[in-house]
Coordinates of C-alpha atoms in Angstrom, one line a residue:
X1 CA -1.1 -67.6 -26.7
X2 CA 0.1 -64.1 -27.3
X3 CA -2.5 -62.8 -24.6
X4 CA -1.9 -65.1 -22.0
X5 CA 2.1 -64.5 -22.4
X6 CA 1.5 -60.9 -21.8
X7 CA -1.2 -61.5 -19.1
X8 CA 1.2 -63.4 -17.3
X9 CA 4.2 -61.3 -17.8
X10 CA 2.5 -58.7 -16.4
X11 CA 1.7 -60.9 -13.1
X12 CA 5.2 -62.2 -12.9
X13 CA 6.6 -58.4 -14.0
X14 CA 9.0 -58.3 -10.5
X15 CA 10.0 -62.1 -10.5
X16 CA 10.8 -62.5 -14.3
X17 CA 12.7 -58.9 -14.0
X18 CA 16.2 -58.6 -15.2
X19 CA 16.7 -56.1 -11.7
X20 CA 15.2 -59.7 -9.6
X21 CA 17.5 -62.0 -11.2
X22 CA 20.2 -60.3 -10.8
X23 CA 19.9 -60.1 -6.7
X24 CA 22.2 -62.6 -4.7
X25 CA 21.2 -66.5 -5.0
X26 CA 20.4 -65.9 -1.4
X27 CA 17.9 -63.6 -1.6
X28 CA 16.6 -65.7 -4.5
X29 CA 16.6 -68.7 -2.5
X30 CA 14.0 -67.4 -0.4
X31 CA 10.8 -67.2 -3.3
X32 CA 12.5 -70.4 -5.3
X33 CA 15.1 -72.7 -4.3
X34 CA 18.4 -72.4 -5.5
X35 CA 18.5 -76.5 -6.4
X36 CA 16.9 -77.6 -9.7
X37 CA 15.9 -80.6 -7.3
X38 CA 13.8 -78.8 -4.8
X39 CA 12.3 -76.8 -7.3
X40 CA 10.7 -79.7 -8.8
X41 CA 9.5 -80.9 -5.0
X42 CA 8.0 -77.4 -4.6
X43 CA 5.7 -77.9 -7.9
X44 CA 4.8 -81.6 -6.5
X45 CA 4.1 -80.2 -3.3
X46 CA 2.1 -77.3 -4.3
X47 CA 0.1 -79.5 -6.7
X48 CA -0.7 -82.6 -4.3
X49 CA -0.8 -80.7 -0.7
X50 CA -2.3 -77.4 -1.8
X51 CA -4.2 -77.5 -5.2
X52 CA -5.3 -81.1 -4.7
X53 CA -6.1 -81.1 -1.2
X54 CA -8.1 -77.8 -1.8
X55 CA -10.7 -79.9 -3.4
X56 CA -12.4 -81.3 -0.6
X57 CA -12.6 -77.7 1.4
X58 CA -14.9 -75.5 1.7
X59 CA -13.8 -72.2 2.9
X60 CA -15.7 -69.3 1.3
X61 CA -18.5 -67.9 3.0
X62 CA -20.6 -66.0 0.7
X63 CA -22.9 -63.7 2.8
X64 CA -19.8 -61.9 4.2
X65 CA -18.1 -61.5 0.5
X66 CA -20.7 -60.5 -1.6
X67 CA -20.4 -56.4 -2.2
X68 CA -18.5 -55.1 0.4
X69 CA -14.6 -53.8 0.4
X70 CA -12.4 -56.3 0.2
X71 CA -9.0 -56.1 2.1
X72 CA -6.7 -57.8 0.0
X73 CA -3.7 -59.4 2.1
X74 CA -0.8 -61.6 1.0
X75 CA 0.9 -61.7 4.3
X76 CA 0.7 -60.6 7.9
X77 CA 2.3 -57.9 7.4
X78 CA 0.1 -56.7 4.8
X79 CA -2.6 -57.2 7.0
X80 CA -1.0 -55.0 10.2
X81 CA -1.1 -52.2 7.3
X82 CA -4.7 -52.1 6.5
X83 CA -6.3 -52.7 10.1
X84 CA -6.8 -48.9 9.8
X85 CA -8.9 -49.4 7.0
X86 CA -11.6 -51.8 8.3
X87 CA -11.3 -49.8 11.5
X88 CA -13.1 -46.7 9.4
X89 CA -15.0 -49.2 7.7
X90 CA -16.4 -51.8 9.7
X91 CA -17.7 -53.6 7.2
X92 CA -14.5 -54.0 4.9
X93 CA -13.5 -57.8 5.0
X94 CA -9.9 -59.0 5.1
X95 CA -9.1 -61.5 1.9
X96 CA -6.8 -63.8 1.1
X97 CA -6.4 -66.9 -1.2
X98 CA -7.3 -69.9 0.2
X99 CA -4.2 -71.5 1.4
X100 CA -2.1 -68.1 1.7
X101 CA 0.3 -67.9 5.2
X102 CA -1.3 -64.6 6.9
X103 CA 0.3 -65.6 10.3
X104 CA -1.5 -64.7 13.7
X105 CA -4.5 -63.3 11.4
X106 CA -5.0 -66.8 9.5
X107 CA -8.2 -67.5 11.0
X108 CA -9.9 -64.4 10.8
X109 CA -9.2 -63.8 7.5
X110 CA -12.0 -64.8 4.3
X111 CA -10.9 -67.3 2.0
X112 CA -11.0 -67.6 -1.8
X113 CA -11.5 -71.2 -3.0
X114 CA -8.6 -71.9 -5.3
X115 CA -9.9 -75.6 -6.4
X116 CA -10.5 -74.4 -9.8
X117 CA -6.7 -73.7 -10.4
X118 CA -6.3 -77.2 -11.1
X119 CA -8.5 -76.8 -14.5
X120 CA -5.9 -73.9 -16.0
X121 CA -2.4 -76.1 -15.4
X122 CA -2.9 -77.5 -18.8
X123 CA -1.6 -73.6 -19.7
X124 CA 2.1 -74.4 -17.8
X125 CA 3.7 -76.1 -20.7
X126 CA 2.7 -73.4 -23.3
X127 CA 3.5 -70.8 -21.1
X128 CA 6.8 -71.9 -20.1
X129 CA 7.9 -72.7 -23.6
X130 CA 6.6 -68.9 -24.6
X131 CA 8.7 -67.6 -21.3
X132 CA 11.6 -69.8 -22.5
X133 CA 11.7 -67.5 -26.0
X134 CA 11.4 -64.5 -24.4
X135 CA 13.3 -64.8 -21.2
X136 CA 15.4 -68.1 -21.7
X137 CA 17.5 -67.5 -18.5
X138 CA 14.9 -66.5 -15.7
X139 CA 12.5 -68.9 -17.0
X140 CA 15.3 -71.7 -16.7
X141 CA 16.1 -70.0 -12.9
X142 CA 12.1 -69.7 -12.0
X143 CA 9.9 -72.3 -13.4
X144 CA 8.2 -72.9 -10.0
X145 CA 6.8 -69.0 -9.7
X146 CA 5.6 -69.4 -12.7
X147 CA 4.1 -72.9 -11.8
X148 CA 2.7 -71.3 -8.9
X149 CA 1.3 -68.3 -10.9
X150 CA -0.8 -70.4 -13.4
X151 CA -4.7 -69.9 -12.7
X152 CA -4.6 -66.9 -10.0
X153 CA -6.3 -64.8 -13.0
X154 CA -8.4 -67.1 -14.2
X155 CA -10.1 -67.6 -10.8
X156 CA -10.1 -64.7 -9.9
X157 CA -11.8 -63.0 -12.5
X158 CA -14.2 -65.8 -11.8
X159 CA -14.9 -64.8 -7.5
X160 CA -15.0 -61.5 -8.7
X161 CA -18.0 -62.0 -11.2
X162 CA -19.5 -64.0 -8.5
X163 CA -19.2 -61.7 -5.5
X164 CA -18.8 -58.2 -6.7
X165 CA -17.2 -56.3 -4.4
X166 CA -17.5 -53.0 -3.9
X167 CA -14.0 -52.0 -4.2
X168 CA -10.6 -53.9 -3.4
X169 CA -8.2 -52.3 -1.4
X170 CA -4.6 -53.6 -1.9
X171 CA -1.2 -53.7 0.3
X172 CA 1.1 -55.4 -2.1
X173 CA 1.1 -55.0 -5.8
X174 CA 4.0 -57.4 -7.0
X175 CA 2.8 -60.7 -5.7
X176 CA 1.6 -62.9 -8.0
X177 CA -1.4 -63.2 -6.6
X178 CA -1.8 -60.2 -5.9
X179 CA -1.3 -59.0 -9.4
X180 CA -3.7 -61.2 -10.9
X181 CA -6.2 -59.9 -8.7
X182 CA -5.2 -56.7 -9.6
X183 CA -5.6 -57.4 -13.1
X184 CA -9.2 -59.5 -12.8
X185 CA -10.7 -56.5 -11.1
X186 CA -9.6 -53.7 -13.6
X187 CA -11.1 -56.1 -16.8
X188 CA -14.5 -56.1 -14.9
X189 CA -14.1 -52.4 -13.8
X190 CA -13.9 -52.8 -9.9
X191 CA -12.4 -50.2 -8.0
X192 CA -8.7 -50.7 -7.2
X193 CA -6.6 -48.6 -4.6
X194 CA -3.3 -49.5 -3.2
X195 CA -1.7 -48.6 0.3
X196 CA 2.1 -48.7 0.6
X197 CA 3.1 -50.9 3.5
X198 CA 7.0 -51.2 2.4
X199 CA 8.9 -49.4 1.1
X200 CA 9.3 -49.9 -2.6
X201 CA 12.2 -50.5 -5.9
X202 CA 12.2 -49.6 -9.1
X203 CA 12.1 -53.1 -10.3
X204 CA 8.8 -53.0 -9.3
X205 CA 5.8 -53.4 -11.7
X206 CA 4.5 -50.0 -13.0
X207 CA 1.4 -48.5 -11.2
X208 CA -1.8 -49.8 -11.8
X209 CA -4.2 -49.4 -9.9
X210 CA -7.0 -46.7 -9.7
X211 CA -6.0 -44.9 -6.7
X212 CA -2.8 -45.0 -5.0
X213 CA -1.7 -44.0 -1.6
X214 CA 1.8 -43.7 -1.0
X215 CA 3.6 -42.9 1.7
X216 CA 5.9 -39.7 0.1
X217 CA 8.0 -39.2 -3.0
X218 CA 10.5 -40.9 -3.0
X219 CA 8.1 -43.6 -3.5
X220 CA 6.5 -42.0 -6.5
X221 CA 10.0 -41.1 -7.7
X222 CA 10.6 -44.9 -8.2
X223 CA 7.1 -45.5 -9.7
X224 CA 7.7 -43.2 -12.1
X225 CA 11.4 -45.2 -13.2
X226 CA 9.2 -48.3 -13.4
X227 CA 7.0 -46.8 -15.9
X228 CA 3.8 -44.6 -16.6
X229 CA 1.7 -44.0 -13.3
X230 CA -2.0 -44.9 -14.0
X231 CA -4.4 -43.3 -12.0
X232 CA -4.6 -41.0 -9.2
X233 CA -2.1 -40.7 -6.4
X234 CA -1.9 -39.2 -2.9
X235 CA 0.7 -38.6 -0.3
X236 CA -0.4 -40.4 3.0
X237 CA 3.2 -41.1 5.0
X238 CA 2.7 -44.6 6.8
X239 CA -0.4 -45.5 8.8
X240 CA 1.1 -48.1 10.1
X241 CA 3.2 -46.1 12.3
X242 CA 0.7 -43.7 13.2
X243 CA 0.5 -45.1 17.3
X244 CA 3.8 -45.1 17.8
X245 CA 4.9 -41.3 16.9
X246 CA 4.3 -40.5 20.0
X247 CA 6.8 -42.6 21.1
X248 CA 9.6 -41.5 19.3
X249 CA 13.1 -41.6 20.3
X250 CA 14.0 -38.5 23.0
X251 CA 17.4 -39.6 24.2
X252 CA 20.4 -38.1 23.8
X253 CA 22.3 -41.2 25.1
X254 CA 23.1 -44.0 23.4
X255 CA 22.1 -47.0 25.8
X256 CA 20.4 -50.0 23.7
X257 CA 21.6 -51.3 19.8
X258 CA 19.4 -52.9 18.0
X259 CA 20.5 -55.4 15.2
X260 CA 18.0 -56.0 12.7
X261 CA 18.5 -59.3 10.1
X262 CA 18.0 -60.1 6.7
X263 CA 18.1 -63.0 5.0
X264 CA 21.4 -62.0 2.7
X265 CA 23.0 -61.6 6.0
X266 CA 26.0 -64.1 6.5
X267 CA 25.9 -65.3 10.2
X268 CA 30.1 -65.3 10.8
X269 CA 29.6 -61.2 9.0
X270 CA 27.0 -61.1 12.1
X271 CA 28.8 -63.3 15.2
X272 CA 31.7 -60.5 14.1
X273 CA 29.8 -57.5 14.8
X274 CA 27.8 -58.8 17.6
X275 CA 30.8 -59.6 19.3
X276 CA 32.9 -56.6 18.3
X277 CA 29.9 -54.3 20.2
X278 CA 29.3 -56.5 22.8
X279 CA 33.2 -55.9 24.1
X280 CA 33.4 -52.3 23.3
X281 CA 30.5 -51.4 24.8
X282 CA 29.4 -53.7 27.6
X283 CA 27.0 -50.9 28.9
X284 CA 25.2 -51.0 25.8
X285 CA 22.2 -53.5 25.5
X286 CA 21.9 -55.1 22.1
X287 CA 19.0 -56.5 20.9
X288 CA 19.7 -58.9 17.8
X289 CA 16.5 -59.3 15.6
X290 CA 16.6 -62.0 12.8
X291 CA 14.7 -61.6 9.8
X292 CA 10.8 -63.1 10.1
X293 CA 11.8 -66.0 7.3
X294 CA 15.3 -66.8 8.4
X295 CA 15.1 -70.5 10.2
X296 CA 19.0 -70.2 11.1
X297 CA 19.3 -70.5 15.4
X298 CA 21.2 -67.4 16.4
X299 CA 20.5 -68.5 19.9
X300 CA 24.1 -69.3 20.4
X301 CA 25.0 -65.7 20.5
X302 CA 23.2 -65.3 24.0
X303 CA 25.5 -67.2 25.4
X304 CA 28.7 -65.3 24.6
X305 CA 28.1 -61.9 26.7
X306 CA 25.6 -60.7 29.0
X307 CA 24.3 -58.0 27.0
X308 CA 22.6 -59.6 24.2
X309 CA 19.1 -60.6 23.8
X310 CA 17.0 -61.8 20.9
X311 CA 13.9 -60.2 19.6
X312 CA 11.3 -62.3 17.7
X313 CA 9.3 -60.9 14.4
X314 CA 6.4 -63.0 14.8
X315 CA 5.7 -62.3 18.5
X316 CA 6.9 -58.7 18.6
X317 CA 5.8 -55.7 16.2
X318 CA 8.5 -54.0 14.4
X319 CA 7.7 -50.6 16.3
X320 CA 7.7 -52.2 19.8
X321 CA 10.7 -53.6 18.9
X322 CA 12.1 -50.1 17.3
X323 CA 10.5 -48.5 20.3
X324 CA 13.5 -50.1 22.6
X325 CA 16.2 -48.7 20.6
X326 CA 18.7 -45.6 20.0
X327 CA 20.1 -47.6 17.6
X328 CA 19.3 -49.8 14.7
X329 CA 21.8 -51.7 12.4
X330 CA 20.5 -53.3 9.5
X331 CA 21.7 -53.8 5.9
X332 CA 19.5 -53.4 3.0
X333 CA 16.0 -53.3 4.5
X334 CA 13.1 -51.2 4.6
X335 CA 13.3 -51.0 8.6
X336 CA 15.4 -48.6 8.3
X337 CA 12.5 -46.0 7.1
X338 CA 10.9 -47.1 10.5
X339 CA 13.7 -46.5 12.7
X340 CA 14.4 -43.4 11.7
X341 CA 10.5 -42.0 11.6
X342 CA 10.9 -42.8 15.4
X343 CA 13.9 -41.0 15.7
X344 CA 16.3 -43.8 16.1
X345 CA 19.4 -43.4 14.5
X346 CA 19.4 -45.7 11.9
X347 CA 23.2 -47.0 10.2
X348 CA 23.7 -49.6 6.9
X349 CA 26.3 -52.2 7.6
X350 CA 26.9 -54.6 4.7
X351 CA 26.5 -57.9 6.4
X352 CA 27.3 -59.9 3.3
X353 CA 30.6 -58.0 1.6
X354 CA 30.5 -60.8 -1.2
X355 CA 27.5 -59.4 -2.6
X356 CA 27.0 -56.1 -4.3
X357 CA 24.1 -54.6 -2.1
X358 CA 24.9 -51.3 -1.0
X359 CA 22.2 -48.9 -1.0
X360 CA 19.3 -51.0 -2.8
X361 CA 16.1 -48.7 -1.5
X362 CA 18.4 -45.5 -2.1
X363 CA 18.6 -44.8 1.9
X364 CA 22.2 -43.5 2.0
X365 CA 22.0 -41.4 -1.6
X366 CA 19.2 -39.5 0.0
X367 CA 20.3 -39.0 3.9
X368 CA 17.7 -40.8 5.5
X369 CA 20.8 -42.7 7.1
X370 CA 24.6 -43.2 7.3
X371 CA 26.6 -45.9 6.3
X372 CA 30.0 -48.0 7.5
X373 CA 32.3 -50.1 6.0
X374 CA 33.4 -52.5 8.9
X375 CA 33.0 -53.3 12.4
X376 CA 36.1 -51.0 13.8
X377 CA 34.2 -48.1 11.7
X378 CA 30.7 -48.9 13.4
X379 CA 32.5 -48.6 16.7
X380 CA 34.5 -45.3 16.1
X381 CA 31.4 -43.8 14.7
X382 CA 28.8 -45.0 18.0
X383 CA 31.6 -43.7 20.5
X384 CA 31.5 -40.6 18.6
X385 CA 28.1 -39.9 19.9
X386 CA 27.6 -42.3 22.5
X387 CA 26.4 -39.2 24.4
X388 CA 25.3 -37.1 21.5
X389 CA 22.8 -39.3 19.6
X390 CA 21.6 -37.6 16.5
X391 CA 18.0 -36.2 16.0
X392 CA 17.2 -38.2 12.8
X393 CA 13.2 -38.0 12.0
X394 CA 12.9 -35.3 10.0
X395 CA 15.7 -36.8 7.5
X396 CA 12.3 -38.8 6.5
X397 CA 10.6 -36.0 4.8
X398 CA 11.4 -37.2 1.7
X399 CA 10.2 -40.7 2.3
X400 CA 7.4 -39.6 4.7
X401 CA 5.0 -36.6 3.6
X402 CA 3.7 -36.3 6.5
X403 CA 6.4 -35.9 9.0
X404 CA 6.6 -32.5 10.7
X405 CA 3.6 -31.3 9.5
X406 CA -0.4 -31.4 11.4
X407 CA -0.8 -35.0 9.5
X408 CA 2.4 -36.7 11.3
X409 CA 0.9 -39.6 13.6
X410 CA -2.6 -39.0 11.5
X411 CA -1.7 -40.8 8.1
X412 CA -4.4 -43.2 8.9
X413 CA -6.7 -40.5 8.8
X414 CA -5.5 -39.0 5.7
X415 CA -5.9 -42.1 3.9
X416 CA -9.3 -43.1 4.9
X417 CA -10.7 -39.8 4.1
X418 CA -9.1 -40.3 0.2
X419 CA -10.2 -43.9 0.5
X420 CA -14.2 -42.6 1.2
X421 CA -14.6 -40.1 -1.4
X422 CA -12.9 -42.4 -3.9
X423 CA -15.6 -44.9 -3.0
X424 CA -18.1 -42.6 -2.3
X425 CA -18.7 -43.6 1.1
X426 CA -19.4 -41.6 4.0

């Protein structure tokens, strides 16, 4: 019991975190619902539509799995930020588990069976009860991420005897899917390397993997607060941004605002802001850009002045998007980092002032941005420089390793040239 408690604390190390718990119900809400009720319908759910209904599917295809790279992706996001990867080596094969959401990239991506998870969901009650002594409160908060956890290891470990690959190449490492894979591969001794896609916390789980590429560091910085760095590391800035460098930001003029959501956003917060830019500066275009997961209809807002338009996360990239701007608003997200490595000047506005959330990724503390307290404040500050817009990229140094020097817009490069010799490919 003792070694699946720690096997599975080590999975669930960013959920079952003090640091996690602590974050607003709304920002819990989105991984487990805030109603004891609907937690409950999750686990039914899960069990009859996924894990039972996975039993009659066949989804792996063998000949493409068996020794080659595997990509592993938990999201589409994650999957934008290794494309660079199989691009240097063809062969590599995206991953996921079998019923994982990968967006756009659903169908092209190889699937894990998860069938077998059914036969380790006698280990929930233990588990839970072992979870209760340690962690009484979170386990009381999360019983349905730990529901959901239960058997990722165990069939893992399993695929991976099966198929061998030749090394697994991750974009997440806090998942719990993605940890147990993580964890599978380094009992049988398969290569592991990580790529930063987002930028990172220091309630994140410790470093674990083999090789580690991460984008500058402040990442390491916060590694390090999590807890002893295994393996090697490199600084590789963000491949992910690579095409668009070229594009960044050359105006002095401040003629389109972007808005970008998060899910802690409250929508009158919003509504206030929108409308307190739209009026003081109807020449000004503003883009509003709600957060990938949020489901509320902001549509409404389109209505109110002639400036406004709405961007969409799943049909437009986050750098297309950023590409429009001189602007970008946000409140504690990682776009910020993006905006900024193309030169848009990027601000933090709280959108939720009940919460405590100033500052979570450390933007403000290290000058990768600037701050304001309300909407009057934004205003003053953006008719401050409405014709003097700020030159703002290489505040990203420190984030970024490879901004301003003969890397910058060639991280792709950099990586996959660490990523060969660790593999020992050519």
């Amino acid at each position: 019991m003792n070694a699946w408690y720690n096997r599975y604390r080590n999975i669930l190390h960013l959920h079952f975190s003090e640091g996690f718990y602590q974050l607003p119900e709304s920002a819990k809400n989105a991984v487990s619902p805030t109603s004891p009720f609907k937690r409950v319908l999750k686990m039914a759910g899960y069990t009859v539509v996924r894990l039972l209904g996975n039993l009659f599917q066949q989804v792996e295809h063998p000949d493409k799995l068996k020794g080659e790279v595997w990509l592993y992706v938990v999201s589409q996001n994650n999957y934008d930020s290794l494309t660079f990867v199989q691009q240097g080596l063809p062969e590599a094969v995206f991953v996921a588990g079998q019923n994982k959401e990968i967006g756009k990239y659903n169908p092209v991506v190889e699937r894990l069976s998860l069938r077998r998870k059914l036969l380790y969901y006698y280990r929930f009650i233990p588990l839970y009860f072992q979870f209760l002594k340690y962690k009484p409160h979170i386990t009381k908060r999360f019983p349905d991420i730990l529901f959901d956890a239960v058997g990722f290891y165990e069939v893992y470990l399993r695929k991976l005897r099966k198929y061998k690959p030749q090394a697994i190449v991750f974009a997440n490492d806090h998942n719990p899917d993605a940890r147990a894979m993580l964890l599978a591969a380094k009992a049988l001794g398969i290569k592991t390397i990580y790529v930063q896609h987002a930028s990172v916390s220091t309630i994140f789980p410790p470093l674990l993997f083999d090789l580690s590429l991460l984008e500058g560091q402040d990442s390491l910085d916060k590694y390090k607060a999590c807890g002893p760095v295994a393996g090697l590391v490199e600084f590789i800035g963000m491949p992910k941004a690579d095409a668009f460098v070229p594009y960044r930001n050359q105006h002095r003029t401040i003629r389109t605002i972007g808005i970008g959501g998060n899910l802690m956003d409250l929508m009158p917060e919003t509504e206030q802001l929108v409308r307190t830019l739209a009026e003081g500066f109807p020449q000004v275009s503003l883009i509003l850009r709600p957060h990938p997961r949020d489901k509320r209809d902001f549509t409404f807002l389109l209505t109110l002045f002639p400036n406004i338009s709405l961007s969409s996360a799943a049909q437009e990239h986050t750098f297309d998007y950023l590409r429009k701007l001189d602007v970008q608003i946000s409140g504690n997200s990682g776009i910020h980092l993006e905006a900024v490595l193309l030169n848009v000047w990027s601000i933090f506005y709280n959108f939720n002032p009940h919460e405590k959330l100033h500052d979570y990724y450390g933007f403000v503390q290290h000058g990768l941005i600037d701050t304001v307290q309300d909407p009057d404040s934004l205003a003053l500050l953006l008719e401050q420089h409405l014709s003097q817009k700020p030159e703002v990229y290489l505040r990203a140094q420190y984030y970024n390793a490879t901004v301003g020097t003969a890397y910058d817009g060639r991280s792709g490069e950099l990586a996959l040239r660490f990523i060969k010799e660790f593999i020992g490919v050519n």
